[in-house]
mmCIF file of C-alpha atoms in Angstrom:
data_model
loop_
_atom_site.group_PDB
_atom_site.id
_atom_site.type_symbol
_atom_site.label_atom_id
_atom_site.label_comp_id
_atom_site.label_asym_id
_atom_site.label_seq_id
_atom_site.Cartn_x
_atom_site.Cartn_y
_atom_site.Cartn_z
ATOM 1 C CA MET A 140 48.927 -5.842 54.267
ATOM 2 C CA PRO A 141 47.616 -3.083 57.054
ATOM 3 C CA TRP A 142 44.274 -0.786 55.425
ATOM 4 C CA LYS A 143 45.427 2.240 55.181
ATOM 5 C CA ASN A 144 47.762 1.006 52.867
ATOM 6 C CA GLN A 145 45.079 -0.291 50.106
ATOM 7 C CA GLY A 146 43.631 1.401 47.680
ATOM 8 C CA GLY A 147 40.259 2.437 50.124
ATOM 9 C CA GLY A 148 39.806 0.661 52.190
ATOM 10 C CA PRO A 149 35.974 0.057 54.519
ATOM 11 C CA TRP A 150 35.901 3.697 54.439
ATOM 12 C CA GLY A 151 37.141 4.901 50.471
ATOM 13 C CA PRO A 152 39.954 5.813 49.677
ATOM 14 C CA GLY A 153 42.730 8.040 50.761
ATOM 15 C CA PRO A 154 43.776 8.256 54.327
ATOM 16 C CA LYS A 155 40.591 7.563 56.328
ATOM 17 C CA GLY A 156 39.587 6.243 59.594
ATOM 18 C CA PRO A 157 36.529 5.013 60.784
ATOM 19 C CA TRP A 158 34.684 8.592 61.919
ATOM 20 C CA GLY A 159 35.441 10.072 58.712
ATOM 21 C CA SER A 160 38.733 11.845 57.149
ATOM 22 C CA GLY A 161 41.742 11.775 59.475
ATOM 23 C CA PRO A 162 43.499 16.025 60.364
ATOM 24 C CA GLN A 163 43.784 18.464 56.934
ATOM 25 C CA PRO A 164 47.763 20.405 57.955
ATOM 26 C CA VAL A 165 47.153 23.669 57.880
ATOM 27 C CA GLY A 166 49.710 26.022 56.780
ATOM 28 C CA PRO A 167 53.147 24.021 54.775
ATOM 29 C CA ARG A 168 54.753 20.654 56.890
ATOM 30 C CA PRO A 169 57.831 20.950 58.754
ATOM 31 C CA PRO A 170 60.834 19.159 57.704
ATOM 32 C CA ASP A 171 61.446 15.773 58.632
ATOM 33 C CA LEU A 172 64.409 15.136 60.535
ATOM 34 C CA GLU A 173 64.269 11.744 59.223
ATOM 35 C CA ASP A 174 64.921 13.278 55.129
ATOM 36 C CA LEU A 175 67.762 15.641 56.008
ATOM 37 C CA LEU A 176 70.379 13.256 57.993
ATOM 38 C CA ARG A 177 69.766 11.139 55.011
ATOM 39 C CA ARG A 178 70.557 12.998 52.245
ATOM 40 C CA GLY A 179 73.579 15.250 54.778
ATOM 41 C CA GLN A 180 74.883 11.456 54.571
ATOM 42 C CA ASP A 181 74.305 11.027 50.985
ATOM 43 C CA ARG A 182 77.100 14.220 50.439
ATOM 44 C CA LEU A 183 80.078 13.489 52.556
ATOM 45 C CA GLN A 184 79.393 9.810 51.102
ATOM 46 C CA GLN A 185 79.823 11.811 47.613
ATOM 47 C CA MET A 186 82.418 13.303 48.850
ATOM 48 C CA MET A 187 84.797 10.896 50.264
ATOM 49 C CA PRO A 188 87.696 9.188 48.010
ATOM 50 C CA GLY A 189 85.542 6.288 46.480
ATOM 51 C CA GLY A 190 82.122 7.649 46.923
ATOM 52 C CA HIS A 191 81.622 5.617 50.450
ATOM 53 C CA PHE A 192 81.882 6.566 54.315
ATOM 54 C CA GLY A 193 85.404 5.392 55.227
ATOM 55 C CA SER A 194 88.095 5.335 58.244
ATOM 56 C CA VAL A 195 90.174 8.093 55.609
ATOM 57 C CA GLY A 196 87.399 10.174 56.198
ATOM 58 C CA VAL A 197 87.028 9.492 59.801
ATOM 59 C CA ALA A 198 90.281 10.966 60.348
ATOM 60 C CA LEU A 199 90.265 13.796 58.289
ATOM 61 C CA ILE A 200 87.680 14.886 60.399
ATOM 62 C CA VAL A 201 89.469 13.802 63.535
ATOM 63 C CA ILE A 202 92.141 16.120 62.268
ATOM 64 C CA GLY A 203 90.013 19.608 60.705
ATOM 65 C CA VAL A 204 88.620 19.622 64.248
ATOM 66 C CA LEU A 205 91.244 18.837 65.813
ATOM 67 C CA VAL A 206 92.899 21.923 64.178
ATOM 68 C CA LEU A 207 90.154 23.602 64.614
ATOM 69 C CA TRP A 208 90.064 23.545 68.508
ATOM 70 C CA LEU A 209 93.292 24.303 68.969
ATOM 71 C CA LEU A 210 92.939 27.110 66.154
ATOM 72 C CA THR A 211 90.845 29.273 68.948
ATOM 73 C CA GLY A 212 93.523 29.078 71.491
ATOM 74 C CA PHE A 213 94.299 32.580 69.315
ATOM 75 C CA TYR A 214 93.376 35.841 71.348
ATOM 76 C CA ARG A 215 94.227 39.844 71.473
ATOM 77 C CA VAL A 216 95.018 41.882 74.172
ATOM 78 C CA GLN A 217 94.301 45.445 74.100
ATOM 79 C CA SER A 218 96.538 47.719 74.943
ATOM 80 C CA GLU A 219 95.464 49.471 78.497
ATOM 81 C CA GLU A 220 94.305 45.218 79.903
ATOM 82 C CA LEU A 221 96.234 42.389 81.105
ATOM 83 C CA ALA A 222 95.675 38.853 80.790
ATOM 84 C CA ALA A 223 94.577 36.183 83.892
ATOM 85 C CA VAL A 224 95.318 32.503 82.257
ATOM 86 C CA LEU A 225 93.434 30.248 83.930
ATOM 87 C CA ARG A 226 94.666 26.256 83.460
ATOM 88 C CA PHE A 227 91.379 24.169 84.923
ATOM 89 C CA GLY A 228 89.383 27.285 86.611
ATOM 90 C CA LYS A 229 93.821 28.031 87.953
ATOM 91 C CA TYR A 230 96.017 30.831 87.897
ATOM 92 C CA VAL A 231 99.277 30.239 85.736
ATOM 93 C CA ARG A 232 100.148 33.247 84.205
ATOM 94 C CA GLU A 233 99.773 37.048 83.109
ATOM 95 C CA GLU A 234 100.563 38.310 79.575
ATOM 96 C CA GLN A 235 100.875 41.791 77.842
ATOM 97 C CA PRO A 236 98.788 43.604 75.473
ATOM 98 C CA GLY A 237 99.587 41.480 72.032
ATOM 99 C CA LEU A 238 98.702 38.301 70.011
ATOM 100 C CA ARG A 239 98.691 35.350 73.116
ATOM 101 C CA TYR A 240 97.469 31.448 72.498
ATOM 102 C CA HIS A 241 96.518 29.768 74.910
ATOM 103 C CA LEU A 242 95.079 25.948 75.448
ATOM 104 C CA PRO A 243 91.357 26.014 74.232
ATOM 105 C CA TYR A 244 89.093 25.408 76.352
ATOM 106 C CA PRO A 245 88.341 23.716 78.465
ATOM 107 C CA ILE A 246 92.127 23.456 78.972
ATOM 108 C CA GLU A 247 93.175 27.061 79.600
ATOM 109 C CA THR A 248 90.211 29.232 80.217
ATOM 110 C CA VAL A 249 91.337 33.286 79.548
ATOM 111 C CA GLN A 250 90.049 36.111 81.621
ATOM 112 C CA LEU A 251 90.906 40.201 80.016
ATOM 113 C CA VAL A 252 90.809 42.927 82.864
ATOM 114 C CA LYS A 253 91.920 46.406 82.007
ATOM 115 C CA ALA A 254 94.813 46.663 84.256
ATOM 116 C CA GLN A 255 96.440 49.539 82.808
ATOM 117 C CA ARG A 256 93.412 52.535 83.075
ATOM 118 C CA VAL A 257 93.459 54.734 86.089
ATOM 119 C CA ASN A 258 89.825 54.449 87.581
ATOM 120 C CA SER A 259 87.761 57.308 89.408
ATOM 121 C CA ILE A 260 85.797 56.745 92.832
ATOM 122 C CA SER A 261 83.668 59.577 93.732
ATOM 123 C CA ILE A 262 82.811 59.834 97.042
ATOM 124 C CA GLY A 263 80.557 62.572 98.808
ATOM 125 C CA VAL A 264 78.289 62.854 95.909
ATOM 126 C CA THR A 265 76.713 60.933 92.900
ATOM 127 C CA PRO A 266 76.894 62.004 89.441
ATOM 128 C CA ILE A 267 73.292 62.191 87.860
ATOM 129 C CA ASP A 268 71.854 62.030 84.962
ATOM 130 C CA ASP A 269 70.668 66.266 83.863
ATOM 131 C CA GLY A 270 68.457 65.777 80.973
ATOM 132 C CA SER A 271 67.519 69.458 80.747
ATOM 133 C CA ARG A 272 71.552 70.482 80.642
ATOM 134 C CA ARG A 273 71.867 67.442 78.352
ATOM 135 C CA GLY A 274 75.278 66.730 80.425
ATOM 136 C CA ARG A 275 75.759 64.527 83.634
ATOM 137 C CA SER A 276 75.297 66.858 87.028
ATOM 138 C CA ALA A 277 76.442 65.949 90.989
ATOM 139 C CA ARG A 278 74.110 65.328 93.705
ATOM 140 C CA ASP A 279 75.450 64.867 97.509
ATOM 141 C CA VAL A 280 75.623 61.830 99.873
ATOM 142 C CA PRO A 281 75.432 63.338 103.628
ATOM 143 C CA GLU A 282 75.568 60.127 104.440
ATOM 144 C CA GLU A 283 79.059 59.096 103.110
ATOM 145 C CA SER A 284 80.411 63.150 103.854
ATOM 146 C CA LEU A 285 80.145 64.642 106.439
ATOM 147 C CA MET A 286 82.414 63.537 108.967
ATOM 148 C CA LEU A 287 83.484 64.893 113.277
ATOM 149 C CA THR A 288 86.632 65.744 113.500
ATOM 150 C CA GLY A 289 89.342 65.914 115.862
ATOM 151 C CA ASP A 290 87.786 69.430 117.847
ATOM 152 C CA GLU A 291 84.374 67.353 117.587
ATOM 153 C CA ASN A 292 83.665 70.119 114.975
ATOM 154 C CA ILE A 293 81.796 68.059 111.430
ATOM 155 C CA VAL A 294 83.025 69.006 108.525
ATOM 156 C CA ASP A 295 81.806 68.194 104.577
ATOM 157 C CA VAL A 296 84.436 66.797 102.353
ATOM 158 C CA ASP A 297 84.547 65.875 99.231
ATOM 159 C CA PHE A 298 86.934 63.631 97.819
ATOM 160 C CA THR A 299 87.944 61.335 94.565
ATOM 161 C CA VAL A 300 90.621 58.076 94.526
ATOM 162 C CA LEU A 301 92.244 57.640 91.359
ATOM 163 C CA TRP A 302 93.455 54.088 91.575
ATOM 164 C CA ARG A 303 94.364 51.385 89.003
ATOM 165 C CA ILE A 304 95.220 47.073 88.989
ATOM 166 C CA LYS A 305 99.122 46.955 90.669
ATOM 167 C CA PRO A 306 101.414 45.105 87.887
ATOM 168 C CA LYS A 307 102.224 41.823 88.652
ATOM 169 C CA GLY A 308 98.075 42.387 90.047
ATOM 170 C CA VAL A 309 96.235 40.139 88.184
ATOM 171 C CA ALA A 310 95.705 37.224 90.322
ATOM 172 C CA ASP A 311 95.084 39.189 93.324
ATOM 173 C CA TYR A 312 92.579 41.469 91.403
ATOM 174 C CA GLN A 313 90.207 39.221 90.076
ATOM 175 C CA PHE A 314 90.850 36.291 93.450
ATOM 176 C CA ASN A 315 91.319 37.945 96.400
ATOM 177 C CA ILE A 316 88.121 40.654 95.883
ATOM 178 C CA GLN A 317 85.175 40.528 94.507
ATOM 179 C CA ASN A 318 83.136 44.067 93.924
ATOM 180 C CA PRO A 319 86.792 45.757 93.538
ATOM 181 C CA GLU A 320 84.859 48.818 93.321
ATOM 182 C CA GLY A 321 82.729 48.488 96.093
ATOM 183 C CA THR A 322 86.106 47.671 98.396
ATOM 184 C CA VAL A 323 87.398 50.905 97.068
ATOM 185 C CA LYS A 324 84.939 52.987 98.047
ATOM 186 C CA ALA A 325 84.569 51.528 101.414
ATOM 187 C CA VAL A 326 88.629 51.664 102.416
ATOM 188 C CA ALA A 327 87.868 55.606 100.863
ATOM 189 C CA GLU A 328 85.694 56.374 102.601
ATOM 190 C CA SER A 329 87.188 55.004 105.919
ATOM 191 C CA ALA A 330 89.882 55.830 106.080
ATOM 192 C CA MET A 331 89.172 59.823 105.639
ATOM 193 C CA ARG A 332 86.474 59.530 108.998
ATOM 194 C CA GLU A 333 89.927 57.893 110.557
ATOM 195 C CA VAL A 334 92.374 60.596 109.231
ATOM 196 C CA ILE A 335 89.236 63.182 109.509
ATOM 197 C CA GLY A 336 89.579 62.053 113.327
ATOM 198 C CA ARG A 337 92.660 62.769 113.537
ATOM 199 C CA SER A 338 92.710 66.700 112.988
ATOM 200 C CA GLU A 339 91.436 69.762 114.290
ATOM 201 C CA ILE A 340 88.908 71.857 111.011
ATOM 202 C CA GLN A 341 90.999 74.892 111.012
ATOM 203 C CA PRO A 342 93.919 73.243 109.563
ATOM 204 C CA ILE A 343 91.540 70.647 106.998
ATOM 205 C CA LEU A 344 89.445 74.402 106.006
ATOM 206 C CA THR A 345 92.545 76.208 105.374
ATOM 207 C CA GLY A 346 96.674 74.675 104.611
ATOM 208 C CA ALA A 347 96.856 70.945 105.587
ATOM 209 C CA ARG A 348 94.311 69.630 102.559
ATOM 210 C CA THR A 349 98.070 68.263 100.907
ATOM 211 C CA ALA A 350 98.726 66.500 104.487
ATOM 212 C CA THR A 351 95.528 65.267 105.325
ATOM 213 C CA GLU A 352 95.610 63.650 100.975
ATOM 214 C CA GLN A 353 98.640 62.127 101.536
ATOM 215 C CA ALA A 354 97.727 60.583 104.442
ATOM 216 C CA VAL A 355 94.292 59.425 103.662
ATOM 217 C CA GLN A 356 96.277 57.744 100.748
ATOM 218 C CA GLU A 357 99.254 55.954 102.607
ATOM 219 C CA LEU A 358 96.562 54.162 104.697
ATOM 220 C CA MET A 359 94.491 53.479 101.591
ATOM 221 C CA GLN A 360 97.178 51.627 100.067
ATOM 222 C CA ARG A 361 98.157 50.027 103.462
ATOM 223 C CA THR A 362 94.538 48.429 104.113
ATOM 224 C CA LEU A 363 93.866 47.553 100.461
ATOM 225 C CA ASP A 364 98.062 45.206 100.650
ATOM 226 C CA ASN A 365 96.791 43.785 104.570
ATOM 227 C CA TYR A 366 93.690 42.784 101.669
ATOM 228 C CA GLY A 367 95.706 40.971 99.120
ATOM 229 C CA SER A 368 93.770 43.552 96.323
ATOM 230 C CA GLY A 369 96.107 44.015 94.492
ATOM 231 C CA ILE A 370 95.204 47.988 93.586
ATOM 232 C CA GLN A 371 97.486 50.623 93.791
ATOM 233 C CA VAL A 372 96.215 53.783 95.240
ATOM 234 C CA THR A 373 97.345 56.582 92.496
ATOM 235 C CA GLN A 374 96.681 59.880 94.063
ATOM 236 C CA VAL A 375 94.016 61.517 96.883
ATOM 237 C CA GLN A 376 92.603 64.502 95.037
ATOM 238 C CA MET A 377 90.185 66.592 98.494
ATOM 239 C CA GLN A 378 87.291 68.208 95.862
ATOM 240 C CA LYS A 379 85.821 70.158 98.928
ATOM 241 C CA VAL A 380 85.666 71.052 102.574
ATOM 242 C CA SER A 381 83.867 73.100 104.365
ATOM 243 C CA PRO A 382 81.149 72.900 107.383
ATOM 244 C CA PRO A 383 77.788 71.778 106.802
ATOM 245 C CA ALA A 384 75.436 73.860 104.839
ATOM 246 C CA GLN A 385 73.473 74.204 108.243
ATOM 247 C CA VAL A 386 75.581 75.868 109.938
ATOM 248 C CA ILE A 387 78.037 78.116 107.355
ATOM 249 C CA GLU A 388 77.079 80.846 107.726
ATOM 250 C CA ALA A 389 77.700 81.381 111.134
ATOM 251 C CA PHE A 390 80.781 79.530 110.882
ATOM 252 C CA ASN A 391 81.814 82.200 108.509
ATOM 253 C CA ASP A 392 81.492 84.712 110.810
ATOM 254 C CA VAL A 393 83.262 83.114 113.121
ATOM 255 C CA GLN A 394 86.307 82.885 110.858
ATOM 256 C CA ASN A 395 86.330 86.544 110.065
ATOM 257 C CA ALA A 396 86.402 87.689 113.620
ATOM 258 C CA LYS A 397 89.622 85.204 113.826
ATOM 259 C CA ILE A 398 90.626 86.900 110.821
ATOM 260 C CA ASP A 399 90.516 89.974 112.528
ATOM 261 C CA PHE A 400 91.736 89.429 115.028
ATOM 262 C CA GLU A 401 94.843 88.526 113.796
ATOM 263 C CA ARG A 402 94.939 91.097 111.013
ATOM 264 C CA LEU A 403 94.724 93.720 115.059
ATOM 265 C CA GLN A 404 97.359 91.189 116.293
ATOM 266 C CA ASN A 405 99.637 90.983 113.479
ATOM 267 C CA GLU A 406 99.844 94.704 112.862
ATOM 268 C CA ALA A 407 100.672 95.217 116.703
ATOM 269 C CA GLN A 408 103.009 92.953 117.057
ATOM 270 C CA THR A 409 104.221 95.550 113.795
ATOM 271 C CA TYR A 410 104.397 98.723 115.820
ATOM 272 C CA ALA A 411 106.516 96.810 118.367
ATOM 273 C CA ASN A 412 109.130 95.736 116.116
ATOM 274 C CA LYS A 413 109.446 99.306 114.643
ATOM 275 C CA ILE A 414 109.194 101.280 118.328
ATOM 276 C CA VAL A 415 110.659 98.731 120.500
ATOM 277 C CA PRO A 416 113.910 98.447 118.698
ATOM 278 C CA ASP A 417 114.343 103.055 118.405
ATOM 279 C CA ALA A 418 113.930 102.906 121.894
ATOM 280 C CA ARG A 419 116.746 99.920 122.600
ATOM 281 C CA GLY A 420 118.880 102.607 120.246
ATOM 282 C CA GLN A 421 118.116 105.584 121.787
ATOM 283 C CA ALA A 422 119.670 104.029 125.300
ATOM 284 C CA ALA A 423 122.035 102.298 123.456
ATOM 285 C CA LYS A 424 122.932 105.586 122.678
ATOM 286 C CA ILE A 425 123.290 106.888 125.333
ATOM 287 C CA VAL A 426 125.383 104.446 127.372
ATOM 288 C CA GLN A 427 127.738 105.017 124.642
ATOM 289 C CA THR A 428 127.938 108.431 124.895
ATOM 290 C CA ALA A 429 127.756 108.321 128.932
ATOM 291 C CA GLU A 430 130.617 106.009 128.081
ATOM 292 C CA GLY A 431 132.173 108.065 125.665
ATOM 293 C CA TYR A 432 132.229 110.835 127.995
ATOM 294 C CA LYS A 433 133.643 108.342 131.322
ATOM 295 C CA GLN A 434 136.733 107.188 129.251
ATOM 296 C CA GLN A 435 136.949 110.583 128.624
ATOM 297 C CA ALA A 436 136.885 112.336 131.866
ATOM 298 C CA VAL A 437 138.800 109.934 133.313
ATOM 299 C CA VAL A 438 141.588 110.554 130.927
ATOM 300 C CA GLU A 439 141.481 114.579 130.975
ATOM 301 C CA ALA A 440 141.537 113.350 134.808
ATOM 302 C CA LYS A 441 144.673 110.971 134.574
ATOM 303 C CA GLY A 442 146.532 113.981 132.692
ATOM 304 C CA GLN A 443 146.135 116.651 134.658
ATOM 305 C CA SER A 444 146.765 114.635 137.597
ATOM 306 C CA ALA A 445 150.298 113.178 135.210
ATOM 307 C CA ARG A 446 151.132 117.088 134.698
ATOM 308 C CA PHE A 447 150.102 118.448 137.848
ATOM 309 C CA LEU A 448 153.109 115.738 138.826
ATOM 310 C CA LYS A 449 155.186 116.458 136.604
ATOM 311 C CA VAL A 450 155.184 120.376 137.368
ATOM 312 C CA TYR A 451 155.083 119.551 141.642
ATOM 313 C CA GLU A 452 159.162 117.552 139.861
ATOM 314 C CA GLU A 453 159.950 120.861 138.734
ATOM 315 C CA TYR A 454 158.569 122.920 141.921
ATOM 316 C CA LYS A 455 160.496 120.458 143.832
ATOM 317 C CA LYS A 456 163.663 121.291 141.886
ATOM 318 C CA ALA A 457 163.626 124.570 141.802
ATOM 319 C CA PRO A 458 160.398 126.244 143.950
ATOM 320 C CA ASP A 459 161.269 130.444 142.697
ATOM 321 C CA VAL A 460 161.658 129.527 139.137
ATOM 322 C CA THR A 461 158.681 127.403 139.024
ATOM 323 C CA ARG A 462 157.063 129.839 140.393
ATOM 324 C CA GLU A 463 157.497 132.478 138.550
ATOM 325 C CA ARG A 464 157.216 130.552 135.202
ATOM 326 C CA ILE A 465 153.426 129.189 136.725
ATOM 327 C CA TYR A 466 152.660 133.010 137.554
ATOM 328 C CA LEU A 467 153.574 134.501 134.148
ATOM 329 C CA GLU A 468 151.899 131.269 131.992
ATOM 330 C CA THR A 469 149.212 131.914 134.405
ATOM 331 C CA MET A 470 148.556 135.784 133.518
ATOM 332 C CA GLU A 471 148.820 135.221 129.456
ATOM 333 C CA ARG A 472 145.833 132.796 129.626
ATOM 334 C CA VAL A 473 144.591 134.901 131.722
ATOM 335 C CA LEU A 474 145.948 138.542 129.798
ATOM 336 C CA GLY A 475 146.145 137.041 126.373
ATOM 337 C CA GLY A 476 142.633 137.788 125.039
ATOM 338 C CA SER A 477 142.510 141.749 126.167
ATOM 339 C CA ASP A 478 143.045 145.095 125.521
ATOM 340 C CA LYS A 479 145.815 146.810 128.013
ATOM 341 C CA LEU A 480 146.577 150.216 129.058
ATOM 342 C CA VAL A 481 150.221 150.842 130.534
ATOM 343 C CA TYR A 482 149.717 153.173 133.420
ATOM 344 C CA ASP A 483 152.704 154.203 135.913
ATOM 345 C CA GLY A 484 151.198 156.028 138.796
ATOM 346 C CA GLY A 485 153.582 156.169 140.927
ATOM 347 C CA ALA A 486 155.164 159.410 142.301
ATOM 348 C CA ASN A 487 157.077 160.844 139.537
ATOM 349 C CA ALA A 488 154.030 160.417 136.966
ATOM 350 C CA GLN A 489 153.032 163.214 135.484
ATOM 351 C CA GLY A 490 149.664 162.043 133.743
ATOM 352 C CA VAL A 491 148.401 158.912 130.865
ATOM 353 C CA VAL A 492 151.850 157.923 128.885
ATOM 354 C CA PRO A 493 152.456 157.270 125.314
ATOM 355 C CA TYR A 494 149.922 154.156 124.510
ATOM 356 C CA LEU A 495 151.328 152.560 121.744
ATOM 357 C CA PRO A 496 148.557 150.003 120.559
ATOM 358 C CA LEU A 497 150.429 146.467 120.488
ATOM 359 C CA GLY A 498 146.742 144.596 120.174
ATOM 360 C CA GLU A 499 145.252 145.888 117.442
ATOM 361 C CA LEU A 500 148.575 145.257 115.496
ATOM 362 C CA SER A 501 147.995 141.488 115.433
ATOM 363 C CA PRO A 502 146.821 139.387 112.610
ATOM 364 C CA LYS A 503 142.876 139.747 114.313
ATOM 365 C CA ARG A 504 142.585 142.837 114.654
ATOM 366 C CA GLN A 505 143.883 144.080 112.159
ATOM 367 C CA ALA A 506 140.933 141.967 110.114
ATOM 368 C CA THR A 507 138.206 143.213 111.562
ATOM 369 C CA THR A 508 139.083 146.961 112.385
ATOM 370 C CA GLY A 509 141.377 147.866 109.592
ATOM 371 C CA SER A 510 141.859 151.174 108.507
ATOM 372 C CA VAL A 511 142.068 152.109 104.406
ATOM 373 C CA THR A 512 145.635 153.398 104.772
ATOM 374 C CA GLY A 513 146.551 149.842 106.388
ATOM 375 C CA GLN A 514 147.806 151.378 109.448
ATOM 376 C CA PRO A 515 145.428 150.711 112.807
ATOM 377 C CA GLN A 516 143.893 153.159 114.277
ATOM 378 C CA GLN A 517 144.460 154.828 118.097
ATOM 379 C CA GLN A 518 142.724 154.614 120.083
ATOM 380 C CA SER A 519 141.454 157.232 123.140
ATOM 381 C CA GLY A 520 143.538 157.158 126.071
ATOM 382 C CA GLY A 521 142.298 156.025 129.557
ATOM 383 C CA THR A 522 143.032 154.189 133.107
ATOM 384 C CA ARG A 523 142.465 150.876 133.948
#
């Protein structure tokens, strides 16, 4: 029997060595691993039928472990997620939201992606935490926002890109690009610089924002599709478009001068649009009056000519009668509207003959010189 198991030994009782007492343990002693394993085995044998650990117990344990292993394949996909199922590391299918099942690890694994969520990336500004305001503020990033236009002007452009994962694009999103957000930001900045480089500064600052946003979105989508990224660009929003802060005052002066020039030009054009039609109307009126006078003169001349020809035809038939008729008609026109006195100045005349005022019997004369009695007034005689 070894000396350490004897009652005393040459150095006395207890676990002593040749140099005195052995090391004494400090604090609680650590558990004995062999003792724990032995106790677990005893308890397992007590649970098994017959009180011994046989083939039936092994089979039950294997079945239980297998069932637990199979149950680990259940998983849930949230409403804004899509699941990419991998079989031995290779993509096999895409699962929609809901309670799903896959073959347990290591046969199949699942990667959940926020595919239904619309993501936002800002270019030209960086959000920072502002402790004094208890919120977040934005810091300008000139190296991202300063761009050169087609007419060699510098413009400061801050914009935001909204994007999401394409339907049926989870596999491309997971395996074709390494850093999706960085890729989208780089493509957005590159596309905006290309579109701005083809444009002039004035349309960009005024009315061409919508066209610029649409062009950038289309160019970004083509580039990301060429990468096979599985990303869909939903919208591009230009937040701020302005000249750099160092030259904004001079630029505003130039813009104000252009606005004044356009205003004065519009006023002059308005005045011209008012005067020119009036002048054209007056000219057209004069031309029409002259044309009417021309037509009237021609018609009257033709009428006089036709009348003369008619009279001449009658004159050739009866010259004496026609001459007498013309004379009487002419005297009627000449003397028809004048006052007349008949005086016989022959050899047998005895002075002024009694005057019969035939002219005062006309209706016009009665209206102007009528007497109270309704009889025409007599005029004193005279000679003519």
